[in-house]
Short mmCIF file of C-alpha atoms in Angstrom, two decimals:
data_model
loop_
_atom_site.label_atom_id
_atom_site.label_comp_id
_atom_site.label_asym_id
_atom_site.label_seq_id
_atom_site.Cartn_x
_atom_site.Cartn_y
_atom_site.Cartn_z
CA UNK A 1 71.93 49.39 -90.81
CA UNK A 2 70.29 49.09 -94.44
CA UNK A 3 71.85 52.86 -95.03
CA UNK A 4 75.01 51.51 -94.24
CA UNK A 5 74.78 48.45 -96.71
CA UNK A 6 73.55 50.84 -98.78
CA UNK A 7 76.95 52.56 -98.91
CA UNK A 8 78.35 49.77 -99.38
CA UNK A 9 76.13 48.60 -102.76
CA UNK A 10 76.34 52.24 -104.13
CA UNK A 11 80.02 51.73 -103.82
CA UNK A 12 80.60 48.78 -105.35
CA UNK A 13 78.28 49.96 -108.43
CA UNK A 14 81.88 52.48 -109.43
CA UNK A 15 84.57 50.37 -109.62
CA UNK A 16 85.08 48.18 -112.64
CA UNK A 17 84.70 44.49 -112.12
CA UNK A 18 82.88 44.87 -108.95
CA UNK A 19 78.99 43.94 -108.62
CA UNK A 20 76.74 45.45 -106.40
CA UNK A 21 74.34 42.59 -106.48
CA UNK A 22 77.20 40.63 -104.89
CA UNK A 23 77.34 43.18 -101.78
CA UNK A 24 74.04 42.42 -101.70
CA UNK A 25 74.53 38.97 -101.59
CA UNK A 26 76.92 39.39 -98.93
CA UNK A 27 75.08 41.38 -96.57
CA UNK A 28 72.00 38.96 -96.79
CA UNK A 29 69.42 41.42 -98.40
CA UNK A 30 69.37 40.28 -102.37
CA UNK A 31 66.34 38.43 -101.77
CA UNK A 32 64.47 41.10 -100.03
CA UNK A 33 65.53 43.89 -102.35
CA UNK A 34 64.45 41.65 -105.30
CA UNK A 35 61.14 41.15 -103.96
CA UNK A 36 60.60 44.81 -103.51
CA UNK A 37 61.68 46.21 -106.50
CA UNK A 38 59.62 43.37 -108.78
CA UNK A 39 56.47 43.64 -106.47
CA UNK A 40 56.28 46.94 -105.77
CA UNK A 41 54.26 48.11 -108.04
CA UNK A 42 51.41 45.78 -107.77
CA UNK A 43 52.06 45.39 -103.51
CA UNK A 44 48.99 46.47 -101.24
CA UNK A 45 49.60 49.68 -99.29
CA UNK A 46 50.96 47.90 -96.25
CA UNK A 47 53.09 45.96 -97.75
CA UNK A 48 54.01 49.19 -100.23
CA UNK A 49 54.72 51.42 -96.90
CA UNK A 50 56.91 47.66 -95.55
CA UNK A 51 59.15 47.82 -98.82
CA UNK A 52 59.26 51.69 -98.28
CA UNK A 53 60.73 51.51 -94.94
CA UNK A 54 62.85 48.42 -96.42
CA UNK A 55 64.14 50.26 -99.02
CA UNK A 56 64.22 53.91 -98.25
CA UNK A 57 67.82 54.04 -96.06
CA UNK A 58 69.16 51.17 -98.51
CA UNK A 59 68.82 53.69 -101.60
CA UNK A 60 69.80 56.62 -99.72
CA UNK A 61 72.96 54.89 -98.92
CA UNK A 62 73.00 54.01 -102.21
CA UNK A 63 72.86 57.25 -103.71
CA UNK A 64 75.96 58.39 -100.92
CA UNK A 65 78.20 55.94 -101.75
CA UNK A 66 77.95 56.45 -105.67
CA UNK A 67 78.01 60.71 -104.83
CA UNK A 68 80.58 60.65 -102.18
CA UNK A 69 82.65 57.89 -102.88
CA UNK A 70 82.82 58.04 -106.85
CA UNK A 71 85.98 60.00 -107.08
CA UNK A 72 87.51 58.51 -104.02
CA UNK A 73 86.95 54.67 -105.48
CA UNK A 74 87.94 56.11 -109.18
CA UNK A 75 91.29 56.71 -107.37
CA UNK A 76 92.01 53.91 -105.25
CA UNK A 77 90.97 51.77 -108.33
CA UNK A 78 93.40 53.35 -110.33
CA UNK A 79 96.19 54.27 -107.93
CA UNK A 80 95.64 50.70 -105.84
CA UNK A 81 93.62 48.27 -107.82
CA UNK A 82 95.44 45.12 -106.43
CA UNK A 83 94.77 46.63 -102.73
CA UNK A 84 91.16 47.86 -104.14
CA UNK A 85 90.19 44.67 -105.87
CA UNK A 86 91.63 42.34 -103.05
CA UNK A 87 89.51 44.11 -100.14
CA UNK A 88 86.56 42.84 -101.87
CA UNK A 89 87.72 39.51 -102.67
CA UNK A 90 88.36 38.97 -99.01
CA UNK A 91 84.91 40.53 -98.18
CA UNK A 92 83.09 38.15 -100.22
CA UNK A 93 84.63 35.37 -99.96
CA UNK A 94 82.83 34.22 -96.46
CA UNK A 95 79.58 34.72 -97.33
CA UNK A 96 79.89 32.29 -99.87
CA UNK A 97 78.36 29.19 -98.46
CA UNK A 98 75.93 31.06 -96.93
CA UNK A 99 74.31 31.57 -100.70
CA UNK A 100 73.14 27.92 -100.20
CA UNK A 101 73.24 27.19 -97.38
CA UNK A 102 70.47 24.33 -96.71
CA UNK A 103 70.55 23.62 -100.85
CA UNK A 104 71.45 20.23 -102.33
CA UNK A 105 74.93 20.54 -103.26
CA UNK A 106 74.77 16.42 -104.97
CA UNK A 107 71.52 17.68 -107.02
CA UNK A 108 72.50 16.98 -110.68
CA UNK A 109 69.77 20.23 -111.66
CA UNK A 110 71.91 22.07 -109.41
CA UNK A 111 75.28 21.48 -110.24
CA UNK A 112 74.36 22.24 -114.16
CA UNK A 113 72.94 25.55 -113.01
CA UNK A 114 75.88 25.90 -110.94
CA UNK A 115 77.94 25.52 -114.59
CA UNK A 116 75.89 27.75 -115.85
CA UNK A 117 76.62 30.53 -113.85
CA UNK A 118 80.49 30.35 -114.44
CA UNK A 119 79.94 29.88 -118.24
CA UNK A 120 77.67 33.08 -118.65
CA UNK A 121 80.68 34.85 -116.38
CA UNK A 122 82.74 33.81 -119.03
CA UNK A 123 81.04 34.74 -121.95
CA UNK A 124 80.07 38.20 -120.06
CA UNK A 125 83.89 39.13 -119.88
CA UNK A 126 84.86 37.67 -123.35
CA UNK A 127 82.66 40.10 -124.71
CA UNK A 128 84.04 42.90 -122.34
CA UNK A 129 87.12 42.18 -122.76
CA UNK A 130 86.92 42.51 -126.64
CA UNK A 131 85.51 46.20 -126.43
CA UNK A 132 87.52 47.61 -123.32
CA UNK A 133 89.82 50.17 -124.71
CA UNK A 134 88.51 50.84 -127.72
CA UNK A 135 85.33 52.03 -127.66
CA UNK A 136 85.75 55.43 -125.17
CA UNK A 137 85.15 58.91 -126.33
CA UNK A 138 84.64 62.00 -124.14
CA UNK A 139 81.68 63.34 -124.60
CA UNK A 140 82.05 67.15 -125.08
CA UNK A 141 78.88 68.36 -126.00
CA UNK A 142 75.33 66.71 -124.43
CA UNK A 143 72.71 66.01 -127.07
CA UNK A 144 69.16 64.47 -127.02
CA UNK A 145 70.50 61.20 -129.17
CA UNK A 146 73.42 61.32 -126.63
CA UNK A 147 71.06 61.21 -124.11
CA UNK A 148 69.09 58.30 -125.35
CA UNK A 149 72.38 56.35 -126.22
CA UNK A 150 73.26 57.18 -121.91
CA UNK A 151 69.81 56.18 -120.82
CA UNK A 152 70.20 52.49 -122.93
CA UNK A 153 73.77 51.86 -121.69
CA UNK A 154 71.98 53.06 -118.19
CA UNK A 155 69.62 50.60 -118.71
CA UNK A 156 72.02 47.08 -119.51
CA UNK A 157 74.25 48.71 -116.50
CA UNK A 158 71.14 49.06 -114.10
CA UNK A 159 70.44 45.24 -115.50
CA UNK A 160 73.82 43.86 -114.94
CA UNK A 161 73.79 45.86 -110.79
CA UNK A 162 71.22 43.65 -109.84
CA UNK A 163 72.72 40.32 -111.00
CA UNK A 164 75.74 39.26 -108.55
CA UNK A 165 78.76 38.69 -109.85
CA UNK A 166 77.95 41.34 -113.11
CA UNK A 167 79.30 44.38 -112.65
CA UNK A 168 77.89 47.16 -113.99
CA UNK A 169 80.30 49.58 -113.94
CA UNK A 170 82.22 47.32 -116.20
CA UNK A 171 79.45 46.51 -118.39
CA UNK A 172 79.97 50.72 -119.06
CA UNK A 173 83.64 50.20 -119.35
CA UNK A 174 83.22 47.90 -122.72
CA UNK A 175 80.17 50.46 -123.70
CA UNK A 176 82.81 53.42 -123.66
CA UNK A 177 80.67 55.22 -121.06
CA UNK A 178 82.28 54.41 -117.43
CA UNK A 179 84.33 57.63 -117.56
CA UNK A 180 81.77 60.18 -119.00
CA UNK A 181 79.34 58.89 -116.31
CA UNK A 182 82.08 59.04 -113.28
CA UNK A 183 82.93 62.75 -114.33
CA UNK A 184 79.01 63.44 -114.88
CA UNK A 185 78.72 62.25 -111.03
CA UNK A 186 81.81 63.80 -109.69
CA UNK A 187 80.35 67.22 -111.11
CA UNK A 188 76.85 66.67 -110.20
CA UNK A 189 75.69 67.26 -114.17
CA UNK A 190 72.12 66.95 -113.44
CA UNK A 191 71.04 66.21 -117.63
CA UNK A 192 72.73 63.98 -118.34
CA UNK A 193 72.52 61.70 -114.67
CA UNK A 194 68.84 62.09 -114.89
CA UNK A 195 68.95 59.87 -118.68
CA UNK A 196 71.08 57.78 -117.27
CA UNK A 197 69.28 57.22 -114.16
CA UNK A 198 66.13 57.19 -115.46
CA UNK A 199 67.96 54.09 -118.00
CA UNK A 200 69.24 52.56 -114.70
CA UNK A 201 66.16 52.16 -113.20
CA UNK A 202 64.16 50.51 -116.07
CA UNK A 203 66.84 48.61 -116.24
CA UNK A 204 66.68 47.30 -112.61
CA UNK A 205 63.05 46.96 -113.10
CA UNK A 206 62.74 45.09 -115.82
CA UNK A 207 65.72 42.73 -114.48
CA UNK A 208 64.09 42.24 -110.84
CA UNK A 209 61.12 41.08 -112.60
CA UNK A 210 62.70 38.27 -114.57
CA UNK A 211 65.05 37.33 -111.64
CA UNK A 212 62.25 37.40 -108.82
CA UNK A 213 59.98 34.78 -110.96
CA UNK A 214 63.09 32.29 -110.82
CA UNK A 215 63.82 32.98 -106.99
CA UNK A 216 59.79 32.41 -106.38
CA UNK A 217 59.60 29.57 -109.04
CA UNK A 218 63.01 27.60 -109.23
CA UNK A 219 64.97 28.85 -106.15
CA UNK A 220 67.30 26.30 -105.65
CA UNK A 221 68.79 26.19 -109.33
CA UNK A 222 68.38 30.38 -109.50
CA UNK A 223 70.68 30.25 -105.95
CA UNK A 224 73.09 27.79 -107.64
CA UNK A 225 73.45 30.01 -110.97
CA UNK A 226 74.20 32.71 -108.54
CA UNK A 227 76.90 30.63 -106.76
CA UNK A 228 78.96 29.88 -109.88
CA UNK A 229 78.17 33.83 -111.03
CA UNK A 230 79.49 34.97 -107.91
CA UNK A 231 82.91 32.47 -108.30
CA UNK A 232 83.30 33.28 -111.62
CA UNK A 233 83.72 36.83 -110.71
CA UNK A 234 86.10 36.05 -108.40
CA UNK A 235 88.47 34.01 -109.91
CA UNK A 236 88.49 36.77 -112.61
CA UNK A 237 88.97 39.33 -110.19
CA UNK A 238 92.22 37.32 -108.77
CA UNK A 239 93.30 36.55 -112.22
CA UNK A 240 93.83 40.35 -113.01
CA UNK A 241 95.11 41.33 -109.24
#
């Protein structure tokens, strides 16, 4: 089941506008993967070999839906994206309430975190907006400096993957990288994937950290700011269908 879900994160992760933090929102892991990545690390060996078995068929799903679906989700984007965008509206769009579900919706804290989230969704795609389109260039040639520039733009798009609501893939789009990297995964370049990945996954790292000490420390207000991320999204999403 967690390859499956995997699929369906590594998916998400190509198309533009689309978070996979959000799918894992919506299939009821984001907490769980959280914990593992941030703890990892520092886990004992049982609980290591638990997060292992936890995690091993979600990133191998992962890793298939980004290889296998890439070019497929790179044309229904841009062939269908009010079909392509609207399937995912209508997947999330249930497992809403479920994000808190049991939280104290009358909570003045709450509801302020709650704004939160929508305003940093906003900000997030005023500053997207303002670079998409102008900042693309096809990389011809692979160089080391290229290859640091693809590892930090890996990094911020590994960061924004884990947040819900983010997307990553977009986060590229304004960088002027989404294309070079789909074309880099639709011809399996191994250089220049391995900066980026290796800039995805301190990325990740770095961002599981800082959101696992919220979810441990203030959950209700974290799941709240994830709420209005989440909507935020969405109503952007719809905006543009």
């Amino acid at each position: 089941m967690n390859f499956l879900k995997g699929i369906g994160i590594g998916i998400a992760n190509v198309i533009p506008g689309v978070s996979g933090g959000t799918m894992a929102v919506v299939f009821g892991i984001y907490d769980k993967l959280i914990e593992c990545i941030a703890n990892f690390l520092q886990a004992s060996m049982k609980k290591k070999m638990e997060y292992v078995k936890f995690m091993f068929p979600l990133l191998l799903g992962c890793g298939v839906g980004i290889l296998f679906f890439a070019n497929v989700i790179g044309y229904l984007y841009e062939n269908y994206p009010v079909y392509t965008k609207g399937a995912f509206v209508i997947l999330v769009l249930p497992s809403i309430p479920i994000i808190i579900k049991g939280e104290n919706i009358k909570d003045i804290k709450n509801i302020l975190s709650f704004a939160f989230g929508l305003l940093f969704v906003v900000a997030f795609f005023m500053f997207t907006h303002n670079l998409e389109g102008n900042t693309f260039t096809k990389q011809e040639f692979f160089t080391i400096a290229y290859g640091l520039k693809l590892a930090l733009c890996g990094a911020l798009a590994g960061g924004a993957m884990i947040i819900p609501g983010i997307s990553g893939s977009l986060l590229l789009l304004a960088l002027g990288e989404h294309e070079n990297v789909i074309n880099y995964i639709g011809n399996i370049e191994i250089i220049p994937l391995l900066y980026f990945g290796v800039g995805v996954g301190i990325g990740i790292l770095i961002f599981t950290k800082i959101i696992n000490y919220f979810l441990q420390n203030y959950r209700s207000k974290t799941l709240f700011v994830i709420l209005g991320i989440v909507i935020a999204s969405l109503i952007e999403l719809l905006i543009n269908i």
